[in-house]
Amino acid sequence: MLLLHALVEIASAHPALPGPLPPPRNAWHLLIRAENRSPAAVDRLLLHPPMGVWLNRSLRRLRGLESGDGPLWSAVGHLHAIAASAALLAGIDFRGVVPAREGAVMLPALGLARIPDTADVAEIVINGRKAAVLSGSNSVTLPADFSEDAPGWHGLRRLRGEHEGIVCAPLVDDLDPYRDFLRIRAPERLGDEERQGWQERFGNAWRLVSEQRQVDPRGIAACLSSVVPVPYAAWPEPFSASSPEAYGCVLLNGATDPLTLAAALVHEAQHIKLSALMDLVPLIEGGLEEIHYAPWRLDPRPLRGLLQGVYAFLGVTGFWWDRLRRAEPGPARDTAAFEFALRRAQTASGLRTLLAHAELTPRGGEFLHRLEERLTLWLAQRVPSVPKGLASDLIHDHRLVHRMRHLAADPEPTARWARAWRERTDPPGELPGTSVRPTRPEAPARPALARLRLADPAGFARLCEGGGAGLPGGGDAPDRADLDWAAGDTAAALRGYRARLEADPDDIAAWAGLALGLPDGAARTTLLNHPELVLSVHRELRTAPGTDPDPVALARWIGTRTHG
């Protein structure tokens, strides 16, 4: 409501507004009338996820902080469509002008009217129990139940999941231009078959969410307001996202199985809850610098983002702990054990960073220590050796790749270390300092192979026999060394990673794979603790003609002089 009031005040004084629409205050007064008649109707609109997206986008445009799609008057004039929706929900007779876009009029939280012309505006007429959208000689009559389809009208529909008396029924929003908080998106109505597919997957996923009690399923249901199908691809894990600007909204790529979808719903619900909490209760001061390592992200993150990730993955850890306890021995149990071990380790790593670096409020400190208590219980649980080993390797793998991609050793000290190697003299007494230099990350291959080995041993065996062709879920064919690592053939994997580094000494994934396969000793310890130093010195040495030092020998030499 504060954002809405700010928008009305700024828009009322803006020289480019209101365009062909009535003044913004007209819509504001209609909203007041609707709230007096039916507070619940206006609450429904204020909590409709696209509302926050539109408000924030429009305010940024009005303040010159964001370029827009289409004329300013049309974007800000969406306020009149919101007020019209409020009047419809509250049962107020009304006649007014609203913006139209590409032959359509969106009435937020209700549905979309198709008008067969290219007019920039249309009229909404509400008289008793009848309502229509008028454009020239064209008219679209709205049905009594707005969620139903009618000639020229697409109603906003819902998904429904119900299990053990717990219901979750979010909108499946394929209409609102502000439904996707990452970009303005034209209506993309799901066909009957697509919608049925979403319903089946959601229903099956909700059963899994409802079965577990590590994260209150009723709380998850209460804060999932809308699901937005999006085409964004993400590999090796499916795409999902939420935003504080779109409370209750989850963007999802539909190409996923019920188990993965259930974990994504838990994950995003945790984000949504924490965003709401942080609006009400300060937990952390500052924390906006994007310099910290997040073990679930390929890019450096701010502490506030780290807090979001810790809370989200705490929920995911609980979900997989529940699946581990329920699953019968076999692939399902191995998969749950792996995901549980991986997510608890990632959460613990992020929590340690927060406790060490974040400036917490008293409530924030209490909040994190409560999370720590829960996580401590899960860290003490036993996990079978193969899933645990793969998860441990991937924790190392992610950190190694992150450090080599985003940390740069200071040039002058690095050059002195390289000179000491060439001249066979003692290196400097101190390690070079490092700085964060974000670069474009690449999706890792090894997590997908680990998951395939555990979830589908026969499919993984076929993949190995076929030399890596036909990896399920997309992505390039995996390298032979990565396949050997996933299969547990350490010796073969080491040979493969050495060969890759001979062919390309800057192959960061191969450097990380080399560290995973080395036996305990100075070389492995150095690569695990200071991979960016080994890589930087190796690069410096290669600047001299004919110099291509053995990676393992160099890592061992650095390790014996740094004690790891």
PDB file of N, CA, C and O in Angstrom, residues 501-528:
ATOM      1  N   LEU A 501      44.668 -31.521 -19.071  1.00  0.00           N
ATOM      2  CA  LEU A 501      45.508 -30.369 -18.748  1.00  0.00           C
ATOM      3  C   LEU A 501      46.697 -30.247 -19.691  1.00  0.00           C
ATOM      4  O   LEU A 501      47.174 -29.146 -19.964  1.00  0.00           O
ATOM      5  N   GLU A 502      47.175 -31.363 -20.210  1.00  0.00           N
ATOM      6  CA  GLU A 502      48.233 -31.290 -21.228  1.00  0.00           C
ATOM      7  C   GLU A 502      47.701 -30.621 -22.486  1.00  0.00           C
ATOM      8  O   GLU A 502      48.408 -29.842 -23.139  1.00  0.00           O
ATOM      9  N   ALA A 503      46.454 -30.935 -22.818  1.00  0.00           N
ATOM     10  CA  ALA A 503      45.858 -30.349 -24.022  1.00  0.00           C
ATOM     11  C   ALA A 503      45.445 -28.903 -23.796  1.00  0.00           C
ATOM     12  O   ALA A 503      45.526 -28.071 -24.705  1.00  0.00           O
ATOM     13  N   ASP A 504      44.982 -28.580 -22.576  1.00  0.00           N
ATOM     14  CA  ASP A 504      44.519 -27.230 -22.262  1.00  0.00           C
ATOM     15  C   ASP A 504      44.851 -26.927 -20.806  1.00  0.00           C
ATOM     16  O   ASP A 504      44.080 -27.262 -19.901  1.00  0.00           O
ATOM     17  N   PRO A 505      45.979 -26.276 -20.537  1.00  0.00           N
ATOM     18  CA  PRO A 505      46.386 -26.013 -19.152  1.00  0.00           C
ATOM     19  C   PRO A 505      45.449 -25.072 -18.398  1.00  0.00           C
ATOM     20  O   PRO A 505      45.573 -24.946 -17.181  1.00  0.00           O
ATOM     21  N   ASP A 506      44.520 -24.414 -19.087  1.00  0.00           N
ATOM     22  CA  ASP A 506      43.566 -23.519 -18.419  1.00  0.00           C
ATOM     23  C   ASP A 506      42.188 -24.166 -18.220  1.00  0.00           C
ATOM     24  O   ASP A 506      41.212 -23.472 -17.925  1.00  0.00           O
ATOM     25  N   ASP A 507      42.125 -25.483 -18.368  1.00  0.00           N
ATOM     26  CA  ASP A 507      40.868 -26.217 -18.165  1.00  0.00           C
ATOM     27  C   ASP A 507      40.600 -26.313 -16.663  1.00  0.00           C
ATOM     28  O   ASP A 507      41.098 -27.208 -15.970  1.00  0.00           O
ATOM     29  N   ILE A 508      39.801 -25.375 -16.143  1.00  0.00           N
ATOM     30  CA  ILE A 508      39.600 -25.286 -14.696  1.00  0.00           C
ATOM     31  C   ILE A 508      38.889 -26.519 -14.152  1.00  0.00           C
ATOM     32  O   ILE A 508      39.220 -27.014 -13.063  1.00  0.00           O
ATOM     33  N   ALA A 509      37.910 -27.038 -14.885  1.00  0.00           N
ATOM     34  CA  ALA A 509      37.231 -28.243 -14.419  1.00  0.00           C
ATOM     35  C   ALA A 509      38.197 -29.416 -14.311  1.00  0.00           C
ATOM     36  O   ALA A 509      38.064 -30.273 -13.419  1.00  0.00           O
ATOM     37  N   ALA A 510      39.186 -29.482 -15.198  1.00  0.00           N
ATOM     38  CA  ALA A 510      40.186 -30.553 -15.121  1.00  0.00           C
ATOM     39  C   ALA A 510      41.105 -30.364 -13.916  1.00  0.00           C
ATOM     40  O   ALA A 510      41.499 -31.332 -13.266  1.00  0.00           O
ATOM     41  N   TRP A 511      41.479 -29.126 -13.603  1.00  0.00           N
ATOM     42  CA  TRP A 511      42.264 -28.862 -12.390  1.00  0.00           C
ATOM     43  C   TRP A 511      41.498 -29.354 -11.155  1.00  0.00           C
ATOM     44  O   TRP A 511      42.072 -30.003 -10.264  1.00  0.00           O
ATOM     45  N   ALA A 512      40.194 -29.031 -11.105  1.00  0.00           N
ATOM     46  CA  ALA A 512      39.399 -29.470  -9.960  1.00  0.00           C
ATOM     47  C   ALA A 512      39.306 -30.991  -9.920  1.00  0.00           C
ATOM     48  O   ALA A 512      39.425 -31.604  -8.848  1.00  0.00           O
ATOM     49  N   GLY A 513      39.103 -31.615 -11.083  1.00  0.00           N
ATOM     50  CA  GLY A 513      39.047 -33.071 -11.127  1.00  0.00           C
ATOM     51  C   GLY A 513      40.360 -33.705 -10.676  1.00  0.00           C
ATOM     52  O   GLY A 513      40.365 -34.735  -9.993  1.00  0.00           O
ATOM     53  N   LEU A 514      41.464 -33.082 -11.054  1.00  0.00           N
ATOM     54  CA  LEU A 514      42.780 -33.573 -10.618  1.00  0.00           C
ATOM     55  C   LEU A 514      42.867 -33.575  -9.099  1.00  0.00           C
ATOM     56  O   LEU A 514      43.320 -34.555  -8.487  1.00  0.00           O
ATOM     57  N   ALA A 515      42.427 -32.502  -8.463  1.00  0.00           N
ATOM     58  CA  ALA A 515      42.475 -32.427  -6.999  1.00  0.00           C
ATOM     59  C   ALA A 515      41.601 -33.501  -6.364  1.00  0.00           C
ATOM     60  O   ALA A 515      41.984 -34.098  -5.342  1.00  0.00           O
ATOM     61  N   LEU A 516      40.436 -33.785  -6.964  1.00  0.00           N
ATOM     62  CA  LEU A 516      39.552 -34.798  -6.399  1.00  0.00           C
ATOM     63  C   LEU A 516      40.181 -36.181  -6.437  1.00  0.00           C
ATOM     64  O   LEU A 516      39.949 -36.999  -5.536  1.00  0.00           O
ATOM     65  N   GLY A 517      40.979 -36.449  -7.468  1.00  0.00           N
ATOM     66  CA  GLY A 517      41.521 -37.792  -7.641  1.00  0.00           C
ATOM     67  C   GLY A 517      42.856 -38.043  -6.974  1.00  0.00           C
ATOM     68  O   GLY A 517      43.280 -39.203  -6.845  1.00  0.00           O
ATOM     69  N   LEU A 518      43.565 -36.997  -6.542  1.00  0.00           N
ATOM     70  CA  LEU A 518      44.889 -37.185  -5.949  1.00  0.00           C
ATOM     71  C   LEU A 518      44.781 -37.849  -4.575  1.00  0.00           C
ATOM     72  O   LEU A 518      43.842 -37.596  -3.821  1.00  0.00           O
ATOM     73  N   PRO A 519      45.763 -38.688  -4.229  1.00  0.00           N
ATOM     74  CA  PRO A 519      45.787 -39.249  -2.873  1.00  0.00           C
ATOM     75  C   PRO A 519      46.140 -38.167  -1.862  1.00  0.00           C
ATOM     76  O   PRO A 519      46.633 -37.091  -2.224  1.00  0.00           O
ATOM     77  N   ASP A 520      45.872 -38.442  -0.597  1.00  0.00           N
ATOM     78  CA  ASP A 520      46.211 -37.481   0.448  1.00  0.00           C
ATOM     79  C   ASP A 520      47.698 -37.160   0.411  1.00  0.00           C
ATOM     80  O   ASP A 520      48.533 -38.040   0.204  1.00  0.00           O
ATOM     81  N   GLY A 521      48.032 -35.901   0.600  1.00  0.00           N
ATOM     82  CA  GLY A 521      49.421 -35.461   0.565  1.00  0.00           C
ATOM     83  C   GLY A 521      49.491 -33.980   0.266  1.00  0.00           C
ATOM     84  O   GLY A 521      48.458 -33.293   0.161  1.00  0.00           O
ATOM     85  N   ALA A 522      50.714 -33.492   0.105  1.00  0.00           N
ATOM     86  CA  ALA A 522      50.917 -32.044  -0.059  1.00  0.00           C
ATOM     87  C   ALA A 522      50.232 -31.516  -1.322  1.00  0.00           C
ATOM     88  O   ALA A 522      49.655 -30.420  -1.313  1.00  0.00           O
ATOM     89  N   ALA A 523      50.291 -32.259  -2.434  1.00  0.00           N
ATOM     90  CA  ALA A 523      49.707 -31.770  -3.685  1.00  0.00           C
ATOM     91  C   ALA A 523      48.197 -31.619  -3.558  1.00  0.00           C
ATOM     92  O   ALA A 523      47.618 -30.582  -3.923  1.00  0.00           O
ATOM     93  N   ARG A 524      47.531 -32.654  -3.038  1.00  0.00           N
ATOM     94  CA  ARG A 524      46.075 -32.585  -2.896  1.00  0.00           C
ATOM     95  C   ARG A 524      45.670 -31.482  -1.923  1.00  0.00           C
ATOM     96  O   ARG A 524      44.757 -30.694  -2.203  1.00  0.00           O
ATOM     97  N   THR A 525      46.365 -31.393  -0.780  1.00  0.00           N
ATOM     98  CA  THR A 525      46.013 -30.382   0.218  1.00  0.00           C
ATOM     99  C   THR A 525      46.155 -28.976  -0.347  1.00  0.00           C
ATOM    100  O   THR A 525      45.312 -28.103  -0.116  1.00  0.00           O
ATOM    101  N   THR A 526      47.220 -28.761  -1.104  1.00  0.00           N
ATOM    102  CA  THR A 526      47.435 -27.433  -1.678  1.00  0.00           C
ATOM    103  C   THR A 526      46.349 -27.094  -2.693  1.00  0.00           C
ATOM    104  O   THR A 526      45.821 -25.975  -2.703  1.00  0.00           O
ATOM    105  N   LEU A 527      46.013 -28.035  -3.537  1.00  0.00           N
ATOM    106  CA  LEU A 527      44.976 -27.772  -4.534  1.00  0.00           C
ATOM    107  C   LEU A 527      43.618 -27.540  -3.872  1.00  0.00           C
ATOM    108  O   LEU A 527      42.828 -26.703  -4.333  1.00  0.00           O
ATOM    109  N   LEU A 528      43.334 -28.253  -2.794  1.00  0.00           N
ATOM    110  CA  LEU A 528      42.065 -28.050  -2.117  1.00  0.00           C
ATOM    111  C   LEU A 528      42.011 -26.702  -1.416  1.00  0.00           C
ATOM    112  O   LEU A 528      40.965 -26.051  -1.371  1.00  0.00           O
TER     113      LEU A 528
END
